[in-house]
């Protein structure tokens, strides 16, 4: 079979936005990949596919899936056909994310200081009072440059109208950026000439940008600041990424036991004695960071770390307490935050979100359970989610019971038919649903978003759940500058 | 108006040297108009710098560390403090729930302090609430009746509960010390949607003698619209006036613990706490408590090298 036939056989599904093909033809941004792939045989493509798998395997690019308290290490499935977004679409996404992050940073500063947005009743006080991630222990702490979200992974989806929507905000320790970078490296190996000839924007300066941002947080007068990446250790699901980023940036990878606090300063234990630490890029959750303040049983953190943070002797990235801003029930108020803090209309819309605490909204959801996805406000990674269109009646009834028992812990949203892109599966090009997680970096000089992101794909036919923990895969994501306008 | 001289010594001893001890202390008087700190002297082993700050609830807290190996750590506070409250409390007896509901709705701290924590023995709690019969009563009456109920139904016994005892465990034993009395009262008030907070401090003696003398004490403050936070002590069944000295307020004991810390080293620790409270130039009441810490067994040396401790139960 030739590549050309693969494209001819690619199905058109009405009512779903396919990013490669509309009802008539292949979209312009996919023509270069079409031209390349259509000249290849299926055998060539499958060879590239297995080359890609071998590259991932040999580099040890893995993640861990948790279930029943057991961790299983897996290769992150990769699909060789890139996902392509035009630079015009990208500029819209970029401006929308920047606007959102500006508002979310202002919200975090407000909520941990003056709380004006509550006093003016824009965000209900009850919502914050019941938010498990509202972190009283950091109240009043001044963070450098008022930046709380240094690194954001905001998830976007594309609806059947072709528009991009915000799915969720990940403002704590968003992961996956190493896959974005590694996917590109693999694409370079399997389609060596295509990236340049297709005018794909570069993403490989991400570690450099991140490092620059971390350096910008140093307040100590020193020529040789110490920046470390704090990992929970090798059993963490994202340990590969921690080692990858530390190596790429040339910073030390440390665990809690490698650090100590003396008189509100953090030190790293080295063979040459103690060295003061200026910035900690931590991949340890808030509640494990300081056993003196948070969970006393945590051995992953550093006792006294919060006092050094409070005194301004160490910067912590991301700030603590960000979970109050990416709570799934607080999400519904982000458009209101944008209006309140920036006096602007949201560029990227939210998905309509029903608060289960509100009786009218809850009854509407219960009457339309088959069209709804129910999510736990406090969960991520696709855990704690019920899809109304595929759940059994028993599962739906259980979801209703759980909601009634604890309404604040759930929201519901109408199920959105995510856009599809072509994937090479079983010797055919098949449409599969995707989302997009661009990585934004907020520094004192503004917000940088490397052009691209992690496209996650639901590899099972018809599935709308893209999370890697739920059997999703990923794709290289191209932002292409189209010659001669759009 | 009274002036009290308070002496509070917290002493940790270890059977082998420990190191990298990092501690948090909440033993400064709470800053408010009704008590005035005349003098506080703090002496700590090794004479470390103490970094102080104000927490979310408005308490002054301090952090310090002792990195070098040591077998003993003593935190000694000498306090001279004047209480300015009147000997009789002037709470209003004509404020009702609808007024409170209107105030709580938009106030974050009142909302969170009116939110009950999950208790397993819900029916037991509702039985108590039925006895209090809050319907149509004014708020001050509800608070007083709740206090009275706990004082009547619970027995004051030292040593049968611990610093970590839950409300369910206290309900089952129907006994405990001031910390436990306060925790039950907080939950009952919150279940009736009355904002309530834990108070840690000292109680100063009177002629009749009071429970909780000679140790750090704990009681409750409940919110009454138009008045503010009214202190009430379920261990002694009295409104709080000028014989209680406040150190800290919070959601529960955890946010007010006078001393907590961590250290490294495979050692057994023992804690003793000495508190004496006296009128300036007057009678002194004192007590020394050896505290059985939870984490240590008699014969085993813990394998873990980081240990945490949360100090003494409030009595």
PDB file of C-alpha atoms in Angstrom, chain A residues 225-456:
ATOM      1  CA  UNK A 225      24.099  31.301  42.195  1.00  0.00           C
ATOM      2  CA  UNK A 226      22.961  27.799  43.047  1.00  0.00           C
ATOM      3  CA  UNK A 227      19.804  26.549  41.377  1.00  0.00           C
ATOM      4  CA  UNK A 228      18.560  23.054  42.082  1.00  0.00           C
ATOM      5  CA  UNK A 229      15.798  20.765  40.896  1.00  0.00           C
ATOM      6  CA  UNK A 230      14.172  19.083  43.897  1.00  0.00           C
ATOM      7  CA  UNK A 231      12.775  15.661  43.032  1.00  0.00           C
ATOM      8  CA  UNK A 232      10.830  13.233  45.246  1.00  0.00           C
ATOM      9  CA  UNK A 233      13.207  10.579  43.902  1.00  0.00           C
ATOM     10  CA  UNK A 234      13.448   7.794  41.401  1.00  0.00           C
ATOM     11  CA  UNK A 235      10.100   6.232  42.275  1.00  0.00           C
ATOM     12  CA  UNK A 236       8.178   9.286  41.143  1.00  0.00           C
ATOM     13  CA  UNK A 237       6.258   8.889  37.879  1.00  0.00           C
ATOM     14  CA  UNK A 238       8.014  11.881  36.325  1.00  0.00           C
ATOM     15  CA  UNK A 239      11.551  11.063  37.488  1.00  0.00           C
ATOM     16  CA  UNK A 240      12.729  10.758  33.904  1.00  0.00           C
ATOM     17  CA  UNK A 241      11.645  14.332  33.313  1.00  0.00           C
ATOM     18  CA  UNK A 242      13.386  15.581  36.454  1.00  0.00           C
ATOM     19  CA  UNK A 243      16.715  14.092  35.383  1.00  0.00           C
ATOM     20  CA  UNK A 244      16.156  15.299  31.821  1.00  0.00           C
ATOM     21  CA  UNK A 245      15.484  18.918  32.767  1.00  0.00           C
ATOM     22  CA  UNK A 246      18.290  19.081  35.329  1.00  0.00           C
ATOM     23  CA  UNK A 247      20.723  17.780  32.710  1.00  0.00           C
ATOM     24  CA  UNK A 248      19.434  20.110  29.999  1.00  0.00           C
ATOM     25  CA  UNK A 249      19.781  23.143  32.251  1.00  0.00           C
ATOM     26  CA  UNK A 250      23.016  22.059  33.870  1.00  0.00           C
ATOM     27  CA  UNK A 251      21.648  22.301  37.415  1.00  0.00           C
ATOM     28  CA  UNK A 252      21.883  19.933  40.358  1.00  0.00           C
ATOM     29  CA  UNK A 253      19.218  17.293  40.840  1.00  0.00           C
ATOM     30  CA  UNK A 254      18.654  16.986  44.593  1.00  0.00           C
ATOM     31  CA  UNK A 255      16.392  15.229  47.058  1.00  0.00           C
ATOM     32  CA  UNK A 256      15.195  16.694  50.346  1.00  0.00           C
ATOM     33  CA  UNK A 257      17.907  14.929  52.327  1.00  0.00           C
ATOM     34  CA  UNK A 258      20.572  16.772  50.285  1.00  0.00           C
ATOM     35  CA  UNK A 259      19.391  20.133  51.635  1.00  0.00           C
ATOM     36  CA  UNK A 260      19.219  21.734  55.056  1.00  0.00           C
ATOM     37  CA  UNK A 261      18.032  25.030  56.458  1.00  0.00           C
ATOM     38  CA  UNK A 262      20.154  27.133  58.804  1.00  0.00           C
ATOM     39  CA  UNK A 263      18.869  30.493  60.010  1.00  0.00           C
ATOM     40  CA  UNK A 264      16.355  30.815  57.202  1.00  0.00           C
ATOM     41  CA  UNK A 265      18.857  30.019  54.479  1.00  0.00           C
ATOM     42  CA  UNK A 266      18.840  26.826  52.434  1.00  0.00           C
ATOM     43  CA  UNK A 267      22.073  24.941  51.900  1.00  0.00           C
ATOM     44  CA  UNK A 268      23.055  22.057  49.679  1.00  0.00           C
ATOM     45  CA  UNK A 269      25.345  19.456  51.206  1.00  0.00           C
ATOM     46  CA  UNK A 270      28.308  18.940  48.906  1.00  0.00           C
ATOM     47  CA  UNK A 271      31.637  17.171  49.244  1.00  0.00           C
ATOM     48  CA  UNK A 272      33.173  20.635  49.548  1.00  0.00           C
ATOM     49  CA  UNK A 273      30.849  21.695  52.368  1.00  0.00           C
ATOM     50  CA  UNK A 274      27.574  23.588  52.421  1.00  0.00           C
ATOM     51  CA  UNK A 275      26.587  25.840  49.497  1.00  0.00           C
ATOM     52  CA  UNK A 276      23.715  28.283  49.794  1.00  0.00           C
ATOM     53  CA  UNK A 277      20.815  27.559  47.447  1.00  0.00           C
ATOM     54  CA  UNK A 278      19.106  30.500  45.726  1.00  0.00           C
ATOM     55  CA  UNK A 279      16.366  28.907  43.680  1.00  0.00           C
ATOM     56  CA  UNK A 280      14.559  25.586  44.010  1.00  0.00           C
ATOM     57  CA  UNK A 281      12.693  24.257  41.013  1.00  0.00           C
ATOM     58  CA  UNK A 282      10.692  21.730  42.949  1.00  0.00           C
ATOM     59  CA  UNK A 283       8.810  18.773  41.578  1.00  0.00           C
ATOM     60  CA  UNK A 284       7.639  17.815  45.076  1.00  0.00           C
ATOM     61  CA  UNK A 285       4.045  18.621  46.013  1.00  0.00           C
ATOM     62  CA  UNK A 286       3.364  21.405  48.519  1.00  0.00           C
ATOM     63  CA  UNK A 287       2.278  19.143  51.340  1.00  0.00           C
ATOM     64  CA  UNK A 288       5.602  17.271  51.337  1.00  0.00           C
ATOM     65  CA  UNK A 289       7.919  20.280  51.116  1.00  0.00           C
ATOM     66  CA  UNK A 290       8.410  21.080  54.799  1.00  0.00           C
ATOM     67  CA  UNK A 291       7.520  18.534  57.511  1.00  0.00           C
ATOM     68  CA  UNK A 292       7.566  21.295  60.119  1.00  0.00           C
ATOM     69  CA  UNK A 293       4.673  23.091  58.416  1.00  0.00           C
ATOM     70  CA  UNK A 294       2.873  20.521  56.297  1.00  0.00           C
ATOM     71  CA  UNK A 295       2.792  16.733  56.571  1.00  0.00           C
ATOM     72  CA  UNK A 296       5.013  15.812  59.516  1.00  0.00           C
ATOM     73  CA  UNK A 297       5.597  12.347  58.062  1.00  0.00           C
ATOM     74  CA  UNK A 298       7.159  13.650  54.878  1.00  0.00           C
ATOM     75  CA  UNK A 299      10.763  12.653  54.355  1.00  0.00           C
ATOM     76  CA  UNK A 300      10.815  14.224  50.883  1.00  0.00           C
ATOM     77  CA  UNK A 301      11.052  17.804  52.013  1.00  0.00           C
ATOM     78  CA  UNK A 302      13.327  20.062  54.006  1.00  0.00           C
ATOM     79  CA  UNK A 303      12.456  21.073  57.603  1.00  0.00           C
ATOM     80  CA  UNK A 304      12.452  24.860  57.884  1.00  0.00           C
ATOM     81  CA  UNK A 305      12.173  25.465  54.144  1.00  0.00           C
ATOM     82  CA  UNK A 306       9.076  27.620  54.600  1.00  0.00           C
ATOM     83  CA  UNK A 307      10.878  29.984  56.943  1.00  0.00           C
ATOM     84  CA  UNK A 308      13.605  30.553  54.328  1.00  0.00           C
ATOM     85  CA  UNK A 309      10.895  31.104  51.715  1.00  0.00           C
ATOM     86  CA  UNK A 310       9.026  33.502  53.965  1.00  0.00           C
ATOM     87  CA  UNK A 311      12.178  35.479  54.646  1.00  0.00           C
ATOM     88  CA  UNK A 312      12.868  35.747  50.907  1.00  0.00           C
ATOM     89  CA  UNK A 313      16.188  33.879  51.060  1.00  0.00           C
ATOM     90  CA  UNK A 314      15.125  31.233  48.590  1.00  0.00           C
ATOM     91  CA  UNK A 315      12.787  31.280  45.611  1.00  0.00           C
ATOM     92  CA  UNK A 316      10.556  28.264  45.087  1.00  0.00           C
ATOM     93  CA  UNK A 317       9.216  27.431  41.620  1.00  0.00           C
ATOM     94  CA  UNK A 318       6.253  27.121  41.302  1.00  0.00           C
ATOM     95  CA  UNK A 319       5.080  29.039  44.341  1.00  0.00           C
ATOM     96  CA  UNK A 320       3.252  27.113  47.054  1.00  0.00           C
ATOM     97  CA  UNK A 321      -0.507  27.333  47.274  1.00  0.00           C
ATOM     98  CA  UNK A 322      -1.164  27.515  43.528  1.00  0.00           C
ATOM     99  CA  UNK A 323      -3.684  24.697  43.816  1.00  0.00           C
ATOM    100  CA  UNK A 324      -6.335  27.201  44.853  1.00  0.00           C
ATOM    101  CA  UNK A 325      -6.188  28.621  41.323  1.00  0.00           C
ATOM    102  CA  UNK A 326      -6.332  25.367  39.362  1.00  0.00           C
ATOM    103  CA  UNK A 327      -9.121  23.799  41.429  1.00  0.00           C
ATOM    104  CA  UNK A 328     -11.711  22.623  38.912  1.00  0.00           C
ATOM    105  CA  UNK A 329     -14.514  24.518  40.656  1.00  0.00           C
ATOM    106  CA  UNK A 330     -12.485  27.731  40.790  1.00  0.00           C
ATOM    107  CA  UNK A 331     -11.796  27.246  37.046  1.00  0.00           C
ATOM    108  CA  UNK A 332     -15.332  28.416  36.318  1.00  0.00           C
ATOM    109  CA  UNK A 333     -14.445  31.837  37.740  1.00  0.00           C
ATOM    110  CA  UNK A 334     -11.306  32.458  35.666  1.00  0.00           C
ATOM    111  CA  UNK A 335     -13.213  34.422  32.977  1.00  0.00           C
ATOM    112  CA  UNK A 336     -14.562  36.617  35.800  1.00  0.00           C
ATOM    113  CA  UNK A 337     -10.998  37.047  37.109  1.00  0.00           C
ATOM    114  CA  UNK A 338      -9.857  38.180  33.661  1.00  0.00           C
ATOM    115  CA  UNK A 339     -12.583  40.829  33.626  1.00  0.00           C
ATOM    116  CA  UNK A 340     -11.935  41.839  37.243  1.00  0.00           C
ATOM    117  CA  UNK A 341      -8.143  42.137  37.193  1.00  0.00           C
ATOM    118  CA  UNK A 342      -7.483  43.041  33.560  1.00  0.00           C
ATOM    119  CA  UNK A 343     -10.759  44.577  32.440  1.00  0.00           C
ATOM    120  CA  UNK A 344     -10.600  42.416  29.314  1.00  0.00           C
ATOM    121  CA  UNK A 345     -12.817  39.845  27.652  1.00  0.00           C
ATOM    122  CA  UNK A 346     -11.362  36.309  27.749  1.00  0.00           C
ATOM    123  CA  UNK A 347      -9.612  35.496  24.485  1.00  0.00           C
ATOM    124  CA  UNK A 348      -9.877  31.734  24.958  1.00  0.00           C
ATOM    125  CA  UNK A 349     -13.257  30.588  26.288  1.00  0.00           C
ATOM    126  CA  UNK A 350     -13.876  28.164  29.147  1.00  0.00           C
ATOM    127  CA  UNK A 351     -16.009  25.083  28.743  1.00  0.00           C
ATOM    128  CA  UNK A 352     -19.360  25.646  30.483  1.00  0.00           C
ATOM    129  CA  UNK A 353     -18.982  24.288  34.005  1.00  0.00           C
ATOM    130  CA  UNK A 354     -21.751  23.303  36.377  1.00  0.00           C
ATOM    131  CA  UNK A 355     -21.156  23.683  40.117  1.00  0.00           C
ATOM    132  CA  UNK A 356     -22.621  20.667  41.857  1.00  0.00           C
ATOM    133  CA  UNK A 357     -23.124  22.702  45.008  1.00  0.00           C
ATOM    134  CA  UNK A 358     -25.732  24.750  43.170  1.00  0.00           C
ATOM    135  CA  UNK A 359     -29.034  22.854  43.273  1.00  0.00           C
ATOM    136  CA  UNK A 360     -30.385  24.101  39.900  1.00  0.00           C
ATOM    137  CA  UNK A 361     -27.172  23.262  38.085  1.00  0.00           C
ATOM    138  CA  UNK A 362     -26.965  19.886  39.773  1.00  0.00           C
ATOM    139  CA  UNK A 363     -30.498  18.968  38.747  1.00  0.00           C
ATOM    140  CA  UNK A 364     -29.770  20.003  35.176  1.00  0.00           C
ATOM    141  CA  UNK A 365     -26.698  17.752  35.179  1.00  0.00           C
ATOM    142  CA  UNK A 366     -28.547  14.816  36.738  1.00  0.00           C
ATOM    143  CA  UNK A 367     -31.220  15.098  34.032  1.00  0.00           C
ATOM    144  CA  UNK A 368     -28.549  15.043  31.305  1.00  0.00           C
ATOM    145  CA  UNK A 369     -25.941  12.698  32.743  1.00  0.00           C
ATOM    146  CA  UNK A 370     -25.315  10.981  29.387  1.00  0.00           C
ATOM    147  CA  UNK A 371     -24.082  14.217  27.861  1.00  0.00           C
ATOM    148  CA  UNK A 372     -21.893  15.204  30.804  1.00  0.00           C
ATOM    149  CA  UNK A 373     -18.451  14.513  32.095  1.00  0.00           C
ATOM    150  CA  UNK A 374     -18.234  14.602  35.897  1.00  0.00           C
ATOM    151  CA  UNK A 375     -14.882  15.515  37.407  1.00  0.00           C
ATOM    152  CA  UNK A 376     -13.542  15.631  40.932  1.00  0.00           C
ATOM    153  CA  UNK A 377     -12.405  19.188  41.618  1.00  0.00           C
ATOM    154  CA  UNK A 378      -9.320  17.995  43.367  1.00  0.00           C
ATOM    155  CA  UNK A 379      -8.041  15.366  40.944  1.00  0.00           C
ATOM    156  CA  UNK A 380      -5.946  15.461  37.816  1.00  0.00           C
ATOM    157  CA  UNK A 381      -4.467  13.097  35.293  1.00  0.00           C
ATOM    158  CA  UNK A 382      -7.880  11.744  34.295  1.00  0.00           C
ATOM    159  CA  UNK A 383      -8.384  10.142  37.706  1.00  0.00           C
ATOM    160  CA  UNK A 384     -11.789  10.630  39.344  1.00  0.00           C
ATOM    161  CA  UNK A 385     -13.600  11.275  36.059  1.00  0.00           C
ATOM    162  CA  UNK A 386     -16.883   9.798  34.781  1.00  0.00           C
ATOM    163  CA  UNK A 387     -17.805  10.164  31.106  1.00  0.00           C
ATOM    164  CA  UNK A 388     -21.598  10.132  30.874  1.00  0.00           C
ATOM    165  CA  UNK A 389     -21.687   8.790  27.313  1.00  0.00           C
ATOM    166  CA  UNK A 390     -19.667   5.668  28.066  1.00  0.00           C
ATOM    167  CA  UNK A 391     -20.336   4.964  31.746  1.00  0.00           C
ATOM    168  CA  UNK A 392     -22.704   2.179  32.786  1.00  0.00           C
ATOM    169  CA  UNK A 393     -25.968   2.998  34.547  1.00  0.00           C
ATOM    170  CA  UNK A 394     -24.449   1.708  37.780  1.00  0.00           C
ATOM    171  CA  UNK A 395     -21.450   4.003  37.385  1.00  0.00           C
ATOM    172  CA  UNK A 396     -23.740   6.955  36.742  1.00  0.00           C
ATOM    173  CA  UNK A 397     -25.824   6.182  39.811  1.00  0.00           C
ATOM    174  CA  UNK A 398     -22.682   5.876  41.911  1.00  0.00           C
ATOM    175  CA  UNK A 399     -21.462   9.209  40.560  1.00  0.00           C
ATOM    176  CA  UNK A 400     -24.755  10.837  41.549  1.00  0.00           C
ATOM    177  CA  UNK A 401     -24.499   9.406  45.048  1.00  0.00           C
ATOM    178  CA  UNK A 402     -20.939  10.635  45.407  1.00  0.00           C
ATOM    179  CA  UNK A 403     -21.959  14.097  44.195  1.00  0.00           C
ATOM    180  CA  UNK A 404     -24.851  14.300  46.645  1.00  0.00           C
ATOM    181  CA  UNK A 405     -22.621  13.232  49.520  1.00  0.00           C
ATOM    182  CA  UNK A 406     -20.036  15.916  48.779  1.00  0.00           C
ATOM    183  CA  UNK A 407     -21.197  18.384  46.117  1.00  0.00           C
ATOM    184  CA  UNK A 408     -18.253  20.783  46.512  1.00  0.00           C
ATOM    185  CA  UNK A 409     -15.877  18.064  45.351  1.00  0.00           C
ATOM    186  CA  UNK A 410     -17.412  17.740  41.889  1.00  0.00           C
ATOM    187  CA  UNK A 411     -18.127  19.755  38.776  1.00  0.00           C
ATOM    188  CA  UNK A 412     -19.731  18.677  35.531  1.00  0.00           C
ATOM    189  CA  UNK A 413     -19.193  19.840  31.983  1.00  0.00           C
ATOM    190  CA  UNK A 414     -20.931  19.002  28.712  1.00  0.00           C
ATOM    191  CA  UNK A 415     -18.930  16.409  26.803  1.00  0.00           C
ATOM    192  CA  UNK A 416     -17.033  18.129  24.017  1.00  0.00           C
ATOM    193  CA  UNK A 417     -16.234  16.170  20.865  1.00  0.00           C
ATOM    194  CA  UNK A 418     -12.500  16.847  20.760  1.00  0.00           C
ATOM    195  CA  UNK A 419     -10.925  17.462  17.378  1.00  0.00           C
ATOM    196  CA  UNK A 420      -9.203  14.560  15.642  1.00  0.00           C
ATOM    197  CA  UNK A 421      -5.871  14.169  13.896  1.00  0.00           C
ATOM    198  CA  UNK A 422      -4.544  11.280  11.808  1.00  0.00           C
ATOM    199  CA  UNK A 423      -2.609   8.525  13.563  1.00  0.00           C
ATOM    200  CA  UNK A 424      -0.855   5.555  12.051  1.00  0.00           C
ATOM    201  CA  UNK A 425      -2.614   2.601  13.665  1.00  0.00           C
ATOM    202  CA  UNK A 426      -2.786  -0.985  12.347  1.00  0.00           C
ATOM    203  CA  UNK A 427      -1.430   0.021   8.957  1.00  0.00           C
ATOM    204  CA  UNK A 428      -4.009   2.734   8.393  1.00  0.00           C
ATOM    205  CA  UNK A 429      -4.331   6.428   9.024  1.00  0.00           C
ATOM    206  CA  UNK A 430      -7.112   6.746  11.558  1.00  0.00           C
ATOM    207  CA  UNK A 431      -8.602   9.824  13.226  1.00  0.00           C
ATOM    208  CA  UNK A 432      -8.025  10.033  16.980  1.00  0.00           C
ATOM    209  CA  UNK A 433      -9.023  12.702  19.496  1.00  0.00           C
ATOM    210  CA  UNK A 434      -6.376  15.064  20.864  1.00  0.00           C
ATOM    211  CA  UNK A 435      -5.822  17.901  23.285  1.00  0.00           C
ATOM    212  CA  UNK A 436      -2.927  20.340  23.559  1.00  0.00           C
ATOM    213  CA  UNK A 437      -0.773  21.385  26.503  1.00  0.00           C
ATOM    214  CA  UNK A 438       1.497  24.317  25.690  1.00  0.00           C
ATOM    215  CA  UNK A 439       4.121  25.180  28.333  1.00  0.00           C
ATOM    216  CA  UNK A 440       4.193  28.797  29.412  1.00  0.00           C
ATOM    217  CA  UNK A 441       6.991  30.389  31.413  1.00  0.00           C
ATOM    218  CA  UNK A 442       6.299  33.534  33.433  1.00  0.00           C
ATOM    219  CA  UNK A 443       9.315  35.623  34.338  1.00  0.00           C
ATOM    220  CA  UNK A 444       9.933  39.198  35.408  1.00  0.00           C
ATOM    221  CA  UNK A 445      10.172  40.206  31.753  1.00  0.00           C
ATOM    222  CA  UNK A 446       6.901  38.668  30.687  1.00  0.00           C
ATOM    223  CA  UNK A 447       5.483  35.372  29.549  1.00  0.00           C
ATOM    224  CA  UNK A 448       7.192  33.072  27.038  1.00  0.00           C
ATOM    225  CA  UNK A 449       5.461  30.149  25.423  1.00  0.00           C
ATOM    226  CA  UNK A 450       7.582  27.947  23.212  1.00  0.00           C
ATOM    227  CA  UNK A 451       5.658  27.463  19.956  1.00  0.00           C
ATOM    228  CA  UNK A 452       4.210  24.003  20.344  1.00  0.00           C
ATOM    229  CA  UNK A 453       3.358  21.889  23.296  1.00  0.00           C
ATOM    230  CA  UNK A 454       2.442  18.362  24.143  1.00  0.00           C
ATOM    231  CA  UNK A 455      -0.337  16.925  22.009  1.00  0.00           C
ATOM    232  CA  UNK A 456      -1.884  14.043  23.847  1.00  0.00           C
TER     233      UNK A 456
END
